[in-house]
Coordinates of C-alpha atoms and ligand atoms in Angstrom, one line a residue:
X1 CA 0.0 0.0 0.0
X2 CA 1.3 3.4 -0.9
X3 CA 2.0 5.6 2.1
X4 CA 2.0 8.8 0.1
X5 CA -1.0 11.1 -0.3
X6 CA -3.7 8.5 0.3
X7 CA -7.4 8.9 -0.3
X8 CA -9.9 9.3 2.4
X9 CA -11.4 5.9 3.3
X10 CA -14.7 5.7 5.2
X11 CA -15.7 2.3 6.7
X12 CA -19.0 1.7 8.3
X13 CA -18.9 -0.6 11.3
X14 CA -21.0 -1.1 14.4
X15 CA -21.0 1.7 17.0
X16 CA -19.8 0.0 20.2
X17 CA -18.7 2.7 22.6
X18 CA -19.6 6.4 22.3
X19 CA -17.2 9.2 21.7
X20 CA -15.1 10.6 18.8
X21 CA -11.3 10.3 18.6
X22 CA -8.8 11.6 16.1
X23 CA -5.3 10.3 16.0
X24 CA -2.8 7.9 14.5
X25 CA -3.4 4.2 14.1
X26 CA -1.6 1.4 15.8
X27 CA -2.3 -1.9 14.0
X28 CA -2.5 -4.7 16.5
X29 CA -2.3 -8.0 14.7
X30 CA -2.6 -11.1 16.8
X31 CA -2.8 -14.0 14.5
X32 CA -2.6 -12.7 11.0
X33 CA 0.4 -11.1 9.5
X34 CA 0.6 -10.2 5.9
X35 CA 3.7 -12.0 4.7
X36 CA 5.1 -10.7 1.4
X37 CA 6.4 -13.4 -0.9
X38 CA 9.1 -12.8 -3.4
X39 CA 12.2 -14.5 -5.0
X40 CA 15.6 -13.7 -3.5
X41 CA 18.4 -13.2 -6.0
X42 CA 21.2 -15.9 -5.7
X43 CA 23.8 -13.4 -4.7
X44 CA 21.7 -12.1 -1.9
X45 CA 21.0 -15.5 -0.3
X46 CA 23.8 -15.4 2.3
X47 CA 22.5 -12.1 3.5
X48 CA 19.0 -13.5 3.6
X49 CA 20.1 -16.2 6.0
X50 CA 22.0 -13.7 8.1
X51 CA 18.8 -11.6 8.3
X52 CA 17.0 -14.6 9.7
X53 CA 19.7 -15.1 12.3
X54 CA 19.5 -11.5 13.3
X55 CA 15.7 -11.7 13.7
X56 CA 16.1 -14.8 15.9
X57 CA 18.6 -13.0 18.1
X58 CA 16.4 -9.9 18.5
X59 CA 13.4 -12.1 19.3
X60 CA 15.4 -14.0 21.9
X61 CA 16.4 -10.7 23.5
X62 CA 12.8 -9.4 23.5
X63 CA 11.4 -12.6 25.1
X64 CA 14.2 -12.6 27.7
X65 CA 13.4 -9.0 28.6
X66 CA 9.7 -9.8 29.0
X67 CA 10.6 -12.9 31.1
X68 CA 12.6 -10.7 33.5
X69 CA 9.9 -8.1 33.8
X70 CA 7.3 -10.8 34.5
X71 CA 9.6 -12.4 37.0
X72 CA 10.1 -9.1 38.8
X73 CA 6.5 -7.9 38.7
X74 CA 4.5 -11.1 38.9
X75 CA 6.5 -14.1 39.9
X76 CA 8.9 -16.9 38.8
X77 CA 6.1 -19.4 38.0
X78 CA 4.4 -17.1 35.5
X79 CA 7.8 -16.1 34.0
X80 CA 8.5 -19.8 33.3
X81 CA 5.9 -19.6 30.4
X82 CA 8.6 -17.6 28.5
X83 CA 11.1 -20.4 28.9
X84 CA 8.9 -22.4 26.6
X85 CA 9.0 -19.5 24.2
X86 CA 12.7 -19.3 24.3
X87 CA 12.9 -23.1 23.6
X88 CA 10.9 -22.6 20.4
X89 CA 13.8 -20.4 19.2
X90 CA 16.3 -23.2 19.9
X91 CA 14.2 -25.7 18.0
X92 CA 16.6 -27.3 15.5
X93 CA 13.8 -28.8 13.4
X94 CA 12.0 -25.5 13.0
X95 CA 15.0 -23.4 12.2
X96 CA 16.8 -26.1 10.1
X97 CA 13.7 -26.8 8.0
X98 CA 13.2 -23.1 7.3
X99 CA 16.7 -22.9 6.0
X100 CA 16.3 -26.0 3.9
X101 CA 13.0 -24.7 2.5
X102 CA 14.8 -21.4 1.6
X103 CA 17.7 -23.2 -0.1
X104 CA 15.3 -25.4 -2.1
X105 CA 12.9 -22.6 -3.2
X106 CA 14.8 -19.3 -3.0
X107 CA 11.6 -17.6 -1.7
X108 CA 12.2 -14.9 0.9
X109 CA 12.9 -16.1 4.4
X110 CA 9.6 -14.8 5.9
X111 CA 7.7 -16.9 3.4
X112 CA 9.7 -20.0 4.2
X113 CA 9.5 -19.5 8.0
X114 CA 5.8 -18.7 7.8
X115 CA 5.1 -21.9 5.9
X116 CA 7.2 -24.1 8.2
X117 CA 6.0 -22.6 11.4
X118 CA 2.3 -22.8 10.3
X119 CA 2.8 -26.5 9.5
X120 CA 4.2 -27.0 13.0
X121 CA 1.4 -25.1 14.7
X122 CA -1.2 -27.2 12.8
X123 CA 0.6 -30.4 13.7
X124 CA 0.7 -29.5 17.4
X125 CA -3.0 -28.4 17.4
X126 CA -4.1 -31.8 16.2
X127 CA -2.2 -33.8 18.8
X128 CA -4.6 -35.3 21.4
X129 CA -2.5 -34.2 24.4
X130 CA -3.3 -31.1 26.4
X131 CA 0.3 -30.2 27.0
X132 CA 1.5 -30.5 23.4
X133 CA -1.6 -28.7 22.2
X134 CA -0.6 -25.8 24.5
X135 CA 2.7 -25.7 22.7
X136 CA 0.9 -24.7 19.5
X137 CA 0.0 -21.4 21.2
X138 CA 3.6 -20.8 22.3
X139 CA 4.8 -21.6 18.8
X140 CA 2.3 -19.2 17.2
X141 CA 3.3 -16.4 19.6
X142 CA 7.0 -16.8 18.9
X143 CA 6.5 -17.2 15.2
X144 CA 4.6 -14.0 15.1
X145 CA 7.4 -12.2 16.9
X146 CA 10.0 -13.5 14.5
X147 CA 7.9 -12.5 11.5
X148 CA 7.4 -9.0 13.0
X149 CA 11.1 -8.7 13.5
X150 CA 11.8 -9.9 10.0
X151 CA 9.3 -7.4 8.6
X152 CA 10.6 -4.6 10.7
X153 CA 7.3 -4.1 12.4
X154 CA 7.0 -2.7 15.9
X155 CA 6.4 -5.2 18.8
X156 CA 2.7 -5.4 18.8
X157 CA 1.9 -5.8 22.5
X158 CA -1.2 -3.8 23.5
X159 CA 0.0 -3.3 27.0
X160 CA 3.2 -1.7 25.7
X161 CA 1.2 0.9 23.9
X162 CA 3.0 4.1 24.9
X163 CA 1.8 6.8 22.5
X164 CA -1.8 8.0 22.3
X165 CA -3.0 5.8 19.5
X166 CA -6.1 4.3 17.9
X167 CA -5.8 0.6 18.3
X168 CA -7.0 -1.3 15.2
X169 CA -7.1 -5.0 15.8
X170 CA -8.5 -8.1 14.1
X171 CA -10.1 -8.9 17.5
X172 CA -9.1 -8.6 21.1
X173 CA -9.8 -10.7 24.1
X174 CA -11.6 -9.3 27.2
X175 CA -8.3 -9.5 29.2
X176 CA -6.4 -7.6 26.5
X177 CA -9.1 -5.0 26.5
X178 CA -9.0 -4.8 30.3
X179 CA -5.2 -4.3 30.1
X180 CA -5.4 -1.4 27.7
X181 CA -4.0 1.8 29.2
X182 CA -6.8 4.3 28.9
X183 CA -4.4 7.2 28.7
X184 CA -2.6 5.5 25.7
X185 CA -5.5 4.1 23.8
X186 CA -7.5 6.8 22.1
X187 CA -10.0 4.4 20.6
X188 CA -10.5 0.8 19.7
X189 CA -11.5 -0.6 16.4
X190 CA -11.8 -4.3 15.6
X191 CA -12.4 -6.2 12.4
X192 CA -14.8 -8.6 14.2
X193 CA -16.9 -8.4 17.3
X194 CA -20.2 -6.9 18.3
X195 CA -21.6 -4.4 20.7
X196 CA -22.1 -7.0 23.3
X197 CA -18.8 -8.8 23.1
X198 CA -17.1 -8.6 26.5
X199 CA -14.0 -6.9 25.2
X200 CA -16.3 -4.1 24.0
X201 CA -18.2 -3.9 27.2
X202 CA -14.8 -3.3 29.0
X203 CA -13.8 -0.6 26.5
X204 CA -17.1 1.1 27.1
X205 CA -16.6 1.0 30.8
X206 CA -13.2 2.6 30.3
X207 CA -14.9 5.3 28.2
X208 CA -12.7 4.4 25.2
X209 CA -14.7 5.1 21.9
X210 CA -15.0 1.9 19.9
X211 CA -16.2 0.7 16.5
X212 CA -16.4 -3.0 15.8
X213 CA -17.2 -5.3 12.9
X214 CA -15.2 -3.3 10.3
X215 CA -14.3 -6.6 8.5
X216 CA -10.8 -6.3 7.0
X217 CA -9.8 -2.8 8.1
X218 CA -6.5 -4.1 9.6
X219 CA -5.5 -5.1 6.1
X220 CA -6.4 -1.7 4.6
X221 CA -4.5 0.6 7.1
X222 CA -1.0 0.7 8.4
X223 CA 0.7 2.0 11.5
X224 CA 0.8 5.7 11.6
X225 CA -2.2 6.4 9.4
X226 CA -4.4 9.2 10.7
X227 CA -8.1 8.4 11.4
X228 CA -11.3 9.7 12.9
X229 CA -13.2 7.2 15.0
X230 CA -16.9 8.0 15.4
X231 CA -18.2 5.8 18.2
X232 CA -21.7 7.3 17.9
X233 CA -22.4 6.3 14.4
X234 CA -19.9 3.4 14.0
X235 CA -17.7 5.1 11.4
X236 CA -14.0 5.0 10.8
X237 CA -12.5 7.6 8.5
X238 CA -9.0 6.9 7.5
X239 CA -6.8 9.8 6.2
X240 CA -9.7 12.3 6.5
X241 CA -9.5 15.3 4.3
X242 CA -9.4 18.9 5.7
X243 CA -13.1 19.4 5.0
X244 CA -14.0 16.1 6.8
X245 CA -11.9 17.2 9.8
X246 CA -13.7 20.5 9.8
X247 CA -17.1 18.8 9.5
X248 CA -16.2 16.4 12.3
X249 CA -15.0 19.2 14.5
X250 CA -18.6 20.7 14.2
X251 CA -20.2 17.3 14.8
X252 CA -18.1 16.8 17.9
X253 CA -19.1 20.3 19.2
X254 CA -22.7 19.4 18.7
X255 CA -22.4 16.1 20.4
X256 CA -20.4 17.7 23.2
X257 CA -23.1 20.3 23.8
X258 CA -25.8 17.6 23.8
X259 CA -23.7 15.7 26.3
X260 CA -23.5 18.9 28.4
X261 CA -27.3 19.0 28.3
X262 CA -27.4 15.4 29.4
X263 CA -25.2 16.1 32.3
X264 CA -27.7 18.7 33.5
X265 CA -30.0 15.9 34.5
X266 CA -27.3 13.9 36.2
X267 CA -28.2 14.9 39.7
X268 CA -31.9 14.9 39.1
X269 CA -34.2 11.9 39.9
X270 CA -35.2 9.5 37.2
X271 CA -38.9 10.3 37.2
X272 CA -41.2 10.2 34.2
X273 CA -43.5 13.2 33.3
X274 CA -46.4 11.3 34.8
X275 CA -44.6 10.9 38.1
X276 CA -43.3 7.3 38.0
X277 CA -39.9 6.8 39.6
X278 CA -37.5 4.4 37.8
X279 CA -34.5 2.8 39.5
X280 CA -31.3 3.2 37.5
X281 CA -28.3 1.2 38.5
X282 CA -24.7 0.7 37.2
X283 CA -22.8 -2.2 35.7
X284 CA -19.2 -2.4 36.8
X285 CA -16.3 -4.7 35.9
X286 CA -13.7 -3.6 38.5
X287 CA -14.0 -2.2 42.0
X288 CA -12.2 1.0 41.0
X289 CA -15.3 2.0 39.0
X290 CA -17.3 2.9 42.1
X291 CA -16.2 6.4 41.5
X292 CA -18.1 6.5 38.3
X293 CA -21.2 4.9 40.0
X294 CA -21.2 7.9 42.4
X295 CA -20.3 10.4 39.7
X296 CA -23.4 9.4 37.7
X297 CA -25.7 9.1 40.8
X298 CA -26.7 5.5 40.2
X299 CA -29.1 3.9 42.6
X300 CA -26.5 1.2 43.3
X301 CA -24.7 -1.5 41.3
X302 CA -27.0 -3.8 39.4
X303 CA -24.3 -6.0 38.1
X304 CA -20.7 -6.4 39.3
X305 CA -19.0 -8.8 36.8
X306 CA -16.6 -10.3 39.3
X307 CA -14.8 -12.5 36.8
X308 CA -12.7 -9.5 35.7
X309 CA -10.9 -9.7 39.1
X310 CA -9.8 -13.2 38.0
X311 CA -9.2 -12.5 34.3
X312 CA -6.1 -10.3 34.8
X313 CA -4.8 -12.1 37.8
X314 CA -1.7 -14.3 37.6
X315 CA -3.5 -16.8 39.8
X316 CA -6.9 -17.4 41.3
X317 CA -7.6 -14.7 43.9
X318 CA -8.0 -16.0 47.4
X319 CA -11.2 -15.7 49.5
X320 CA -9.5 -12.9 51.5
X321 CA -8.5 -10.9 48.4
X322 CA -12.0 -11.2 47.0
X323 CA -13.6 -10.2 50.3
X324 CA -11.5 -7.0 50.4
X325 CA -12.5 -6.2 46.8
X326 CA -16.2 -6.8 47.3
X327 CA -16.2 -5.0 50.7
X328 CA -14.6 -2.0 49.1
X329 CA -17.5 -1.7 46.7
X330 CA -20.2 -2.5 49.1
X331 CA -18.9 -0.2 51.8
X332 CA -18.3 2.8 49.6
X333 CA -21.8 2.6 48.2
X334 CA -23.7 1.7 51.3
X335 CA -26.7 1.9 51.9
X336 CA -27.2 1.5 48.2
X337 CA -27.4 -2.1 47.0
X338 CA -24.6 -3.8 45.1
X339 CA -25.5 -6.9 43.1
X340 CA -22.5 -9.1 43.0
X341 CA -22.7 -11.7 40.2
X342 CA -20.9 -14.9 40.9
X343 CA -18.2 -15.9 38.4
X344 CA -19.0 -16.0 34.7
X345 CA -15.7 -17.4 33.6
X346 CA -15.3 -19.7 30.6
X347 CA -17.0 -19.0 27.2
X348 CA -15.2 -16.0 25.8
X349 CA -13.6 -15.3 29.2
X350 CA -11.2 -18.2 30.1
X351 CA -8.5 -17.3 32.6
X352 CA -5.3 -17.2 30.5
X353 CA -2.6 -19.7 31.5
X354 CA -5.1 -22.1 33.1
X355 CA -5.7 -24.6 30.3
X356 CA -6.6 -27.3 32.8
X357 CA -9.4 -25.4 34.3
X358 CA -10.6 -24.0 31.0
X359 CA -10.2 -26.7 28.3
X360 CA -10.5 -25.5 24.7
X361 CA -14.0 -25.9 23.4
X362 CA -15.3 -25.7 19.9
X363 CA -18.5 -24.0 21.1
X364 CA -17.5 -21.9 24.1
X365 CA -20.7 -19.8 24.4
X366 CA -22.7 -23.0 24.8
X367 CA -20.1 -24.7 26.8
X368 CA -18.4 -24.9 30.2
X369 CA -19.2 -21.5 31.4
X370 CA -20.4 -19.5 34.5
X371 CA -22.6 -21.5 36.9
X372 CA -21.8 -24.8 35.1
X373 CA -18.1 -24.2 35.6
X374 CA -18.6 -23.1 39.3
X375 CA -20.6 -26.1 40.2
X376 CA -17.8 -28.3 39.0
X377 CA -15.1 -26.2 40.6
X378 CA -16.7 -26.1 44.0
X379 CA -13.8 -25.0 46.1
X380 CA -13.2 -21.9 43.9
X381 CA -17.0 -21.2 43.9
X382 CA -17.3 -21.6 47.6
X383 CA -14.4 -19.3 48.2
X384 CA -16.3 -16.7 46.3
X385 CA -19.6 -17.3 48.0
X386 CA -18.0 -16.9 51.4
X387 CA -16.2 -13.7 50.3
X388 CA -19.5 -12.3 49.1
X389 CA -21.3 -13.3 52.3
X390 CA -18.6 -11.7 54.4
X391 CA -18.8 -8.5 52.4
X392 CA -22.5 -8.4 53.0
X393 CA -21.8 -7.5 56.6
X394 CA -20.4 -4.1 55.4
X395 CA -23.4 -2.6 53.5
X396 CA -26.1 -3.9 51.3
X397 CA -24.8 -6.7 49.1
X398 CA -27.0 -8.9 46.9
X399 CA -25.8 -12.0 45.1
X400 CA -26.9 -13.4 41.8
X401 CA -26.0 -16.4 39.7
X402 CA -25.3 -16.2 35.9
X403 CA -26.4 -18.6 33.3
X404 CA -28.9 -20.6 35.3
X405 CA -30.7 -23.0 33.0
X406 CA -33.3 -24.5 35.4
X407 CA -34.5 -25.0 39.0
X408 CA -32.2 -27.9 39.8
X409 CA -29.1 -26.0 38.9
X410 CA -30.3 -23.1 41.0
X411 CA -31.1 -25.4 43.9
X412 CA -27.5 -26.8 43.7
X413 CA -26.0 -23.3 43.8
X414 CA -28.2 -22.3 46.7
X415 CA -27.3 -25.5 48.6
X416 CA -23.6 -24.6 48.3
X417 CA -24.4 -21.1 49.5
X418 CA -26.2 -22.6 52.5
X419 CA -23.1 -24.7 53.3
X420 CA -21.0 -21.5 53.2
X421 CA -23.4 -19.7 55.6
X422 CA -23.1 -22.7 58.0
X423 CA -19.3 -22.6 57.8
X424 CA -19.2 -18.9 58.6
X425 CA -21.7 -19.3 61.4
X426 CA -19.6 -22.0 63.0
X427 CA -16.6 -19.7 62.8
X428 CA -18.6 -16.7 64.1
X429 CA -17.8 -14.7 61.0
X430 CA -20.4 -12.0 60.5
X431 CA -22.6 -11.8 57.4
X432 CA -26.0 -10.5 56.4
X433 CA -28.4 -13.5 56.9
X434 CA -31.0 -11.6 54.9
X435 CA -28.8 -11.0 51.9
X436 CA -31.0 -11.2 48.8
X437 CA -30.1 -13.9 46.3
X438 CA -31.3 -13.5 42.8
X439 CA -31.2 -15.3 39.5
X440 CA -30.1 -14.1 36.1
X441 CA -32.5 -15.0 33.4
X442 CA -30.4 -15.3 30.2
X443 CA -31.1 -18.7 28.9
X444 CA -34.4 -19.5 27.2
X445 CA -35.0 -22.5 29.4
X446 CA -34.8 -20.1 32.4
X447 CA -37.2 -17.7 30.8
X448 CA -39.7 -20.4 30.1
X449 CA -39.5 -21.8 33.7
X450 CA -39.4 -18.3 35.3
X451 CA -42.3 -19.4 37.6
X452 CA -40.2 -22.3 39.0
X453 CA -37.1 -20.2 39.4
X454 CA -39.1 -17.5 41.2
X455 CA -39.8 -19.9 44.1
X456 CA -36.1 -19.9 44.9
X457 CA -35.1 -16.3 44.0
X458 CA -35.4 -13.0 45.7
X459 CA -35.2 -11.1 42.4
X460 CA -34.6 -11.6 38.7
X461 CA -32.1 -9.8 36.5
X462 CA -32.4 -10.4 32.8
X463 CA -29.1 -10.7 30.8
X464 CA -30.5 -9.6 27.5
X465 CA -27.0 -9.9 25.8
X466 CA -27.1 -13.7 26.3
X467 CA -30.9 -14.1 26.3
X468 CA -31.0 -12.6 22.8
X469 CA -28.0 -14.7 21.6
X470 CA -29.5 -17.9 22.8
X471 CA -33.1 -17.1 21.8
X472 CA -32.2 -16.2 18.3
X473 CA -29.2 -18.6 18.0
X474 CA -26.9 -15.7 17.1
X475 CA -23.4 -15.8 18.5
X476 CA -23.1 -12.3 20.1
X477 CA -19.5 -11.9 19.1
X478 CA -19.8 -12.9 15.4
X479 CA -19.8 -9.8 13.1
X480 CA -21.0 -11.9 10.1
X481 CA -24.4 -12.4 11.7
X482 CA -24.4 -9.2 13.8
X483 CA -27.3 -7.9 11.7
X484 CA -29.4 -10.8 12.8
X485 CA -28.9 -10.0 16.5
X486 CA -32.2 -8.2 16.9
X487 CA -33.1 -7.0 20.4
X488 CA -36.6 -6.1 19.1
X489 CA -37.3 -9.6 17.7
X490 CA -40.9 -10.5 18.7
X491 CA -39.5 -13.7 20.4
X492 CA -37.4 -11.5 22.6
X493 CA -40.3 -9.2 23.5
X494 CA -42.6 -12.1 24.3
X495 CA -39.9 -13.7 26.4
X496 CA -39.4 -10.5 28.4
X497 CA -43.1 -10.0 28.9
X498 CA -43.4 -13.6 30.2
X499 CA -40.5 -13.2 32.6
X500 CA -42.0 -9.9 34.0
X501 CA -45.4 -11.5 34.4
X502 CA -44.1 -14.5 36.3
X503 CA -41.8 -12.3 38.4
X504 CA -44.5 -9.9 39.4
X505 CA -46.9 -12.8 40.0
X506 CA -44.4 -14.1 42.6
X507 CA -43.9 -10.5 43.9
X508 CA -40.3 -10.3 42.7
X509 CA -38.7 -7.3 41.1
X510 CA -37.0 -7.7 37.8
X511 CA -34.2 -5.7 36.2
X512 CA -32.4 -5.8 32.9
X513 CA -28.7 -5.6 33.1
X514 CA -27.8 -6.4 29.4
X515 CA -26.7 -3.7 27.0
X516 CA -30.3 -3.1 25.9
X517 CA -31.0 -1.4 29.3
X518 CA -28.5 1.4 28.5
X519 CA -29.7 2.2 25.1
X520 CA -32.2 5.1 25.2
X521 CA -34.0 3.7 22.1
X522 CA -34.9 0.5 24.0
X523 CA -35.3 1.7 27.6
X524 CA -38.9 2.9 27.1
X525 CA -39.9 -0.4 25.6
X526 CA -38.3 -2.3 28.6
X527 CA -40.0 0.0 31.1
X528 CA -43.3 -0.3 29.2
X529 CA -43.0 -4.1 29.4
X530 CA -42.9 -3.7 33.2
X531 CA -39.2 -3.9 34.0
X532 CA -38.5 -2.3 37.4
X533 CA -34.8 -1.5 37.2
X534 CA -32.4 -0.8 34.4
X535 CA -28.7 -1.4 35.0
X536 CA -26.0 -0.2 32.5
X537 CA -22.5 1.2 32.1
X538 CA -22.4 4.3 34.3
X539 CA -21.6 6.6 31.4
X540 CA -24.9 5.8 29.8
X541 CA -27.0 6.8 32.8
X542 CA -27.5 10.4 31.8
X543 CA -28.9 9.7 28.4
X544 CA -31.4 7.1 29.7
X545 CA -32.4 9.4 32.6
X546 CA -32.8 12.3 30.2
X547 CA -35.3 10.2 28.1
X548 CA -37.1 9.0 31.2
X549 CA -37.6 12.6 32.3
X550 CA -39.0 13.4 28.8
X551 CA -41.6 10.6 28.6
X552 CA -44.7 9.4 30.4
X553 CA -44.9 5.8 31.6
X554 CA -48.4 5.6 30.1
X555 CA -46.8 6.3 26.7
X556 CA -44.1 3.7 27.3
X557 CA -46.8 1.1 28.2
X558 CA -48.6 2.0 25.0
X559 CA -45.4 1.6 23.1
X560 CA -44.8 -1.9 24.6
X561 CA -48.4 -3.0 23.8
X562 CA -48.1 -1.8 20.3
X563 CA -44.7 -3.5 19.9
X564 CA -46.1 -6.8 21.2
X565 CA -48.8 -6.7 18.5
X566 CA -46.3 -6.2 15.7
X567 CA -44.7 -9.1 13.8
X568 CA -41.2 -8.1 12.8
X569 CA -38.1 -6.8 14.5
X570 CA -37.5 -3.8 12.1
X571 CA -41.0 -2.6 12.5
X572 CA -40.7 -2.7 16.3
X573 CA -37.3 -1.0 16.1
X574 CA -38.8 1.8 14.0
X575 CA -41.5 2.4 16.6
X576 CA -38.9 2.5 19.4
X577 CA -36.7 4.9 17.4
X578 CA -39.6 7.2 16.5
X579 CA -40.6 7.3 20.2
X580 CA -37.0 8.3 21.1
X581 CA -36.6 10.9 18.3
X582 CA -40.0 12.5 19.2
X583 CA -38.5 13.3 22.7
X584 CA -34.8 13.8 22.2
X585 CA -33.2 16.2 19.8
X586 CA -29.4 16.2 19.4
X587 CA -29.2 19.4 17.3
Ligands
PEP1 C1 -26.0 -10.4 29.7 O1 -25.8 -11.5 29.2 O2 -26.9 -9.6 29.3 C2 -25.2 -10.0 30.8 C3 -25.5 -8.8 31.5 O3 -24.1 -10.7 31.2 P1 -22.7 -10.7 30.3 O4 -22.8 -9.6 29.3 O5 -21.6 -10.5 31.3 O6 -22.8 -12.1 29.7
MG2 MG1 -24.6 -12.9 30.3

C-alpha cells in the first residue's frame, strides 16, 4: 500500500462505545500477519540467512526481557511460560527446516519461516494431548514475533502501547481489552466483534470510543495512518480530508453540547413526566469503577461482573483478596445495594494460562461457562460465595448467579451457598443473613421456567445480551451475523413479557442488566413491558435518565403494547426509534 497522499477511506462498522477520537493508528495483529512473498536473487542468499539469524537473536532478547519483567512484577512461575517461548527459538527442526526450504525454493525467508511454522502449529494443534496442544500457542506467539522482526514491524503488544494511538485489531480478548492503558488508547476498532462482546463492554466502561465489525480494516490501514473514529455512528474515516476534519469538529461540538445537556439531568431523579420513579443502576467490571457509579448518581450497582478480578490475575484470587475487593465496593456505596454476580468465567472469558481449568472448546458460548463451571469447581466457587457473604456485613450486598438454566441447577447453587453460611456461622464470622439472592435470566429455558425459578429467588435480573443470543441462536461476538442480532425480535419481547409477568406474580422485582438497558432507544420499551430497574454502564445513565424525564410511563406502556402486537423486528425497532426521536433532539 502506498503511504504517500492517500485517499480518504470511510468504513461503516458497528457503533460500540460512544465518543469521537482523532489520531494515529496502531495496528495490532494477533494471528494474522501479511507476509510478502518474493524470490531472492542468488547473490543475496547469504545475506537473507543472516537476516533470519538476526531476527532470531532480536526475538530472543525481547522474550528474555519480558521474562525478566514478569519475574520481577508477577513471579517466577508465571515467568516460566517464557522459557517455553525461548525453547521454540532453539528448536533445530523448525530453524533447520526453514533454511532447507529457503535453499530449495529461493523464496524470501519470511515466506519459508511462515510456511514451516504454520505447518508445525497445525501439527501441534491436532495432537490429542493437552500439554502438546498448548505448545501450539507458544509456537504461534513466537513465530509472530519472529515475523514481525523480519518485517521490521514494531512489537505489537497492546500493554506496551506508549503513545496515544487508535488501536485497530482483528479482534481482542476481554483480558487484552482490560489491560489497555486508557491514557494511551485513544479508541478501539476491531475487524470482528459486536456491541455485546465482553472486550467491547470493557472498552465502554473505560470510556474508550469503539467501533467493531469493520471486517478487513486491519489489512487496509497501516501503523501511523491518521483516522477519525466515530463511536456514535460506527464510522472509521482513515486519512480524513481537511473538509471532513472541519465537519467532524462541528459534529463533535454538537455532540459535546448535547452531552452537556445530558449532564444537567445527572443529579436529578429518574422520574417520568407522569410521576413514576425508575430505578437506574450501574454495571461495573472492576472495583475502582465505584467512583463512576457515584459520579453518575446511580441507585447502586445492578451488576458487578466479578470475573474480571480473575481474568487479569496471575493466579486465582484468594477468599480474603476477593472479600476485600467486594467489601470496598459494598462499603463505599452503602446503603445503596450492590448486586455481585458470581463468576461468569469460561466461554469468551477463560483465565489465561489455566488450560486445565478451561479446556479448549469448539462451542464456548454453549459450553463450560459460568454456573456450570462453578458447580464443578466447587472450592473456587465456595471461596467466592464466602467472600460475598462476608462483604454483606459491610453494607447492602445482593448476590446473583449467571447462566442458570433451570430449577435444579439453582437449587444446587443455593445449597452450596447454605453450606457457606453454615461454615461462617460456625466460625462466628459476621454476614447478612437476609442477603437477597437472585437469578439471572439469560437462557431461554430459564425464561420459560421463570415461575419455577421465582420460588427460589429474591429477584430476577435479565441478561439480554445472552438471552438474545440464545433465543435467536446468534453468536453475540460474530460480526458476520451481527445484523441478525435483533433486540426487538418478537420472540425476545414475548420472552421479556413472560418473565416480567411471572416475576410480578411471585412479587419479585425484575431488572435488565444487558446492554439493551443502557440504550435510550430500548429503555422505554423495557419499562413499558414492566421492567422495574435498568442497569447499565455508568456513562450511559445520563442519556437514559434524560429520556425517562421526557416521557410518560403511560406512553411507554402503549409503546410496549403496540410493539407486542407487531410481527417483525425492524417494525418494532422503527417504533422505538420514533418514540425516542420525538422526545430527544441532538441538534
Ligand atoms: C447479559 O448476558 O446480558 C449480561 C449482562 O451478562 P454478560 O454480558 O456478562 O454475559
Ligand atoms: Mg450474560
